[in-house]
């Protein structure tokens, strides 16, 4: 069973880089990657944007209690069903120093979200969506000089460079698809949020991967 007159429905579940936060602090990119993804995939797909600034994978934030990605995921899946694919693009906020997490911990958190998608009971006739796990692009080298650098410590950049391999291994272990945002995206002047061209490149790469994933449906 599929909604929206047979359209394939894709949920993009992420943080401020999914919401489209601009690195210059001037609001939101109009051409953020979920919007560009819709343009790439065309009218046969419905793209559902679920980006929230500060969202973690599975960790409670003592300062922003509503930002735990696991807490909101299950109601989000039920609200937007039927779904053909779920794109999970989280992990950058897990690098904040108040969480003290290793790259493996962060990838494991993302993996827990993927498991949640796969084991969720969607109801009679609704498919279990396929999962695309996107590792966040590395933080910029000048992070500690950024206005938002105080949220991180001196190890955050190095940790961010190790995420892609941990995410790849997690995706392989779970049998879900993987994409390394760092191949396509770079951060802008705040060293955390993607520049506009990066959103477009990432959308093209995600579109190619999703076409492969959904080709047999």
Short mmCIF file of C-alpha atoms in Angstrom, two decimals:
data_model
loop_
_atom_site.label_atom_id
_atom_site.label_comp_id
_atom_site.label_asym_id
_atom_site.label_seq_id
_atom_site.Cartn_x
_atom_site.Cartn_y
_atom_site.Cartn_z
CA UNK A 1 0.00 0.00 0.00
CA UNK A 2 1.40 3.41 -0.93
CA UNK A 3 0.05 6.90 -0.33
CA UNK A 4 0.08 10.05 -2.42
CA UNK A 5 -1.28 8.40 -5.57
CA UNK A 6 1.53 5.86 -5.83
CA UNK A 7 4.40 8.23 -5.09
CA UNK A 8 7.42 6.84 -3.29
CA UNK A 9 7.72 8.51 0.09
CA UNK A 10 11.15 9.33 1.51
CA UNK A 11 11.69 10.68 5.03
CA UNK A 12 14.83 12.79 5.59
CA UNK A 13 15.55 12.64 9.33
CA UNK A 14 18.38 14.86 10.43
CA UNK A 15 19.72 17.90 12.23
CA UNK A 16 20.44 21.51 11.27
CA UNK A 17 22.27 20.41 8.13
CA UNK A 18 19.04 18.75 7.03
CA UNK A 19 16.98 21.76 8.12
CA UNK A 20 19.34 23.88 6.03
CA UNK A 21 21.01 26.20 8.54
CA UNK A 22 23.32 28.64 6.78
CA UNK A 23 26.90 28.89 8.08
CA UNK A 24 26.68 32.68 7.99
CA UNK A 25 23.83 32.60 10.51
CA UNK A 26 21.36 34.20 8.11
CA UNK A 27 18.56 31.69 8.38
CA UNK A 28 18.07 28.73 6.10
CA UNK A 29 19.20 27.69 2.64
CA UNK A 30 16.36 27.62 0.14
CA UNK A 31 18.21 24.89 -1.78
CA UNK A 32 18.89 22.65 1.22
CA UNK A 33 19.61 19.05 0.30
CA UNK A 34 16.11 17.57 0.88
CA UNK A 35 14.63 20.22 -1.44
CA UNK A 36 17.29 19.57 -4.08
CA UNK A 37 16.68 15.84 -3.59
CA UNK A 38 13.05 16.37 -4.55
CA UNK A 39 14.17 18.17 -7.70
CA UNK A 40 16.55 15.33 -8.57
CA UNK A 41 14.01 12.55 -8.06
CA UNK A 42 11.09 14.31 -9.68
CA UNK A 43 7.36 14.06 -9.27
CA UNK A 44 7.31 10.32 -8.60
CA UNK A 45 8.74 10.90 -5.10
CA UNK A 46 7.45 12.77 -2.06
CA UNK A 47 10.23 14.10 0.17
CA UNK A 48 9.41 14.64 3.84
CA UNK A 49 11.75 17.06 5.63
CA UNK A 50 12.37 16.31 9.31
CA UNK A 51 15.44 18.38 10.16
CA UNK A 52 15.87 19.85 13.64
CA UNK A 53 18.83 21.91 14.83
CA UNK A 54 20.69 20.34 17.75
CA UNK A 55 19.19 16.88 17.27
CA UNK A 56 21.38 14.00 18.48
CA UNK A 57 21.19 10.36 17.49
CA UNK A 58 20.01 8.78 20.76
CA UNK A 59 21.43 10.97 23.50
CA UNK A 60 19.54 13.18 25.96
CA UNK A 61 20.87 16.73 25.86
CA UNK A 62 20.87 18.25 29.38
CA UNK A 63 20.39 21.73 27.89
CA UNK A 64 17.97 20.94 25.05
CA UNK A 65 15.88 18.07 26.33
CA UNK A 66 13.69 17.74 23.24
CA UNK A 67 16.60 17.05 20.86
CA UNK A 68 17.00 13.27 21.36
CA UNK A 69 16.58 11.76 17.90
CA UNK A 70 15.34 8.42 19.19
CA UNK A 71 12.53 9.97 21.25
CA UNK A 72 10.92 11.60 18.23
CA UNK A 73 11.67 8.95 15.61
CA UNK A 74 8.91 6.42 16.34
CA UNK A 75 6.02 8.91 16.34
CA UNK A 76 7.56 10.49 13.26
CA UNK A 77 7.58 7.15 11.43
CA UNK A 78 3.95 6.51 12.33
CA UNK A 79 2.89 10.03 11.41
CA UNK A 80 4.41 9.89 7.93
CA UNK A 81 3.71 6.27 6.96
CA UNK A 82 3.63 4.72 4.45
CA UNK A 83 7.34 5.22 3.83
CA UNK A 84 9.52 3.65 1.17
CA UNK A 85 12.84 4.93 2.50
CA UNK A 86 14.22 6.73 5.53
CA UNK A 87 17.41 8.76 5.28
CA UNK A 88 19.16 9.19 8.63
CA UNK A 89 21.62 12.10 8.64
CA UNK A 90 22.66 12.66 12.25
CA UNK A 91 25.83 12.64 14.34
CA UNK A 92 27.31 16.14 14.20
CA UNK A 93 25.68 17.24 17.46
CA UNK A 94 26.89 14.08 19.16
CA UNK A 95 30.40 15.55 18.78
CA UNK A 96 29.64 18.33 21.29
CA UNK A 97 31.95 18.14 24.28
CA UNK A 98 29.10 17.75 26.79
CA UNK A 99 28.43 14.23 25.46
CA UNK A 100 32.05 12.91 25.59
CA UNK A 101 31.38 10.29 22.91
CA UNK A 102 33.75 8.29 20.74
CA UNK A 103 33.24 7.99 16.97
CA UNK A 104 32.08 4.41 17.56
CA UNK A 105 29.52 5.58 20.13
CA UNK A 106 28.12 8.08 17.63
CA UNK A 107 27.89 5.52 14.85
CA UNK A 108 26.25 3.09 17.27
CA UNK A 109 23.66 5.75 18.07
CA UNK A 110 22.91 6.19 14.39
CA UNK A 111 22.70 2.42 14.09
CA UNK A 112 20.08 2.29 16.84
CA UNK A 113 17.92 4.66 14.81
CA UNK A 114 18.30 2.43 11.76
CA UNK A 115 17.22 -0.56 13.86
CA UNK A 116 14.19 1.40 15.05
CA UNK A 117 13.15 2.03 11.45
CA UNK A 118 13.53 -1.64 10.55
CA UNK A 119 11.66 -3.07 13.54
CA UNK A 120 8.85 -0.53 13.71
CA UNK A 121 5.37 -2.00 13.12
CA UNK A 122 3.88 0.12 10.35
CA UNK A 123 0.52 -1.61 10.09
CA UNK A 124 -1.15 -4.01 7.69
CA UNK A 125 -0.15 -3.48 4.09
CA UNK A 126 2.51 -0.86 4.81
CA UNK A 127 6.12 -1.61 3.80
CA UNK A 128 9.15 -1.59 6.06
CA UNK A 129 11.16 1.28 4.58
CA UNK A 130 14.70 0.90 3.36
CA UNK A 131 17.34 2.85 5.26
CA UNK A 132 20.10 5.12 4.00
CA UNK A 133 22.61 6.04 6.70
CA UNK A 134 24.53 9.24 5.93
CA UNK A 135 27.73 9.97 7.84
CA UNK A 136 28.13 13.70 8.51
CA UNK A 137 30.88 15.65 6.78
CA UNK A 138 33.90 16.49 8.95
CA UNK A 139 33.90 19.67 10.97
CA UNK A 140 36.10 22.50 9.69
CA UNK A 141 39.71 22.81 10.83
CA UNK A 142 39.12 26.27 12.32
CA UNK A 143 36.25 25.08 14.50
CA UNK A 144 37.71 26.40 17.74
CA UNK A 145 37.77 29.93 16.28
CA UNK A 146 34.12 29.72 15.23
CA UNK A 147 31.40 31.49 17.24
CA UNK A 148 29.88 28.07 17.90
CA UNK A 149 33.22 26.40 18.54
CA UNK A 150 32.68 26.64 22.30
CA UNK A 151 30.18 23.79 22.00
CA UNK A 152 33.02 21.46 20.99
CA UNK A 153 36.51 20.62 22.22
CA UNK A 154 39.88 20.31 20.51
CA UNK A 155 39.25 16.64 19.68
CA UNK A 156 35.98 17.16 17.82
CA UNK A 157 37.49 17.74 14.37
CA UNK A 158 39.61 14.59 14.55
CA UNK A 159 36.63 12.58 15.79
CA UNK A 160 34.47 13.91 12.96
CA UNK A 161 37.01 12.65 10.41
CA UNK A 162 36.65 9.13 11.83
CA UNK A 163 32.87 8.96 11.63
CA UNK A 164 32.54 7.86 8.00
CA UNK A 165 34.36 4.57 8.48
CA UNK A 166 32.45 3.81 11.68
CA UNK A 167 29.15 4.56 9.92
CA UNK A 168 30.16 2.39 6.96
CA UNK A 169 30.86 -0.55 9.25
CA UNK A 170 27.59 0.02 11.12
CA UNK A 171 25.60 0.13 7.88
CA UNK A 172 27.26 -3.06 6.65
CA UNK A 173 26.49 -4.82 9.93
CA UNK A 174 22.83 -3.83 9.75
CA UNK A 175 22.37 -4.48 6.04
CA UNK A 176 21.41 -0.89 5.25
CA UNK A 177 22.81 1.53 2.69
CA UNK A 178 25.57 4.06 3.41
CA UNK A 179 26.64 7.44 2.07
CA UNK A 180 29.59 9.57 3.19
CA UNK A 181 28.52 13.21 3.17
CA UNK A 182 32.16 14.21 3.49
CA UNK A 183 32.77 13.21 -0.12
CA UNK A 184 30.30 15.84 -1.30
CA UNK A 185 29.89 18.44 1.45
CA UNK A 186 32.15 20.93 3.20
CA UNK A 187 31.38 23.31 6.02
CA UNK A 188 31.15 27.06 5.61
CA UNK A 189 32.46 29.86 7.78
CA UNK A 190 31.08 28.54 11.06
CA UNK A 191 32.94 25.22 10.46
CA UNK A 192 29.78 23.17 11.20
CA UNK A 193 27.08 23.90 8.62
CA UNK A 194 27.29 23.04 4.92
CA UNK A 195 27.64 25.70 2.26
CA UNK A 196 25.00 25.97 -0.45
CA UNK A 197 26.93 24.10 -3.15
CA UNK A 198 27.45 21.22 -0.73
CA UNK A 199 23.70 20.79 -0.28
CA UNK A 200 23.28 20.45 -4.04
CA UNK A 201 26.13 17.94 -4.40
CA UNK A 202 24.89 15.89 -1.46
CA UNK A 203 21.37 15.82 -2.90
CA UNK A 204 22.64 14.49 -6.23
CA UNK A 205 24.59 11.73 -4.50
CA UNK A 206 21.66 10.81 -2.25
CA UNK A 207 19.34 10.75 -5.27
CA UNK A 208 21.61 8.31 -7.09
CA UNK A 209 21.75 6.04 -4.05
CA UNK A 210 17.98 6.18 -3.49
CA UNK A 211 17.26 5.36 -7.12
CA UNK A 212 19.32 2.19 -6.69
CA UNK A 213 17.62 1.34 -3.41
CA UNK A 214 14.08 1.79 -4.74
CA UNK A 215 14.59 0.47 -8.26
CA UNK A 216 13.01 -2.91 -7.54
CA UNK A 217 9.99 -1.59 -5.62
#
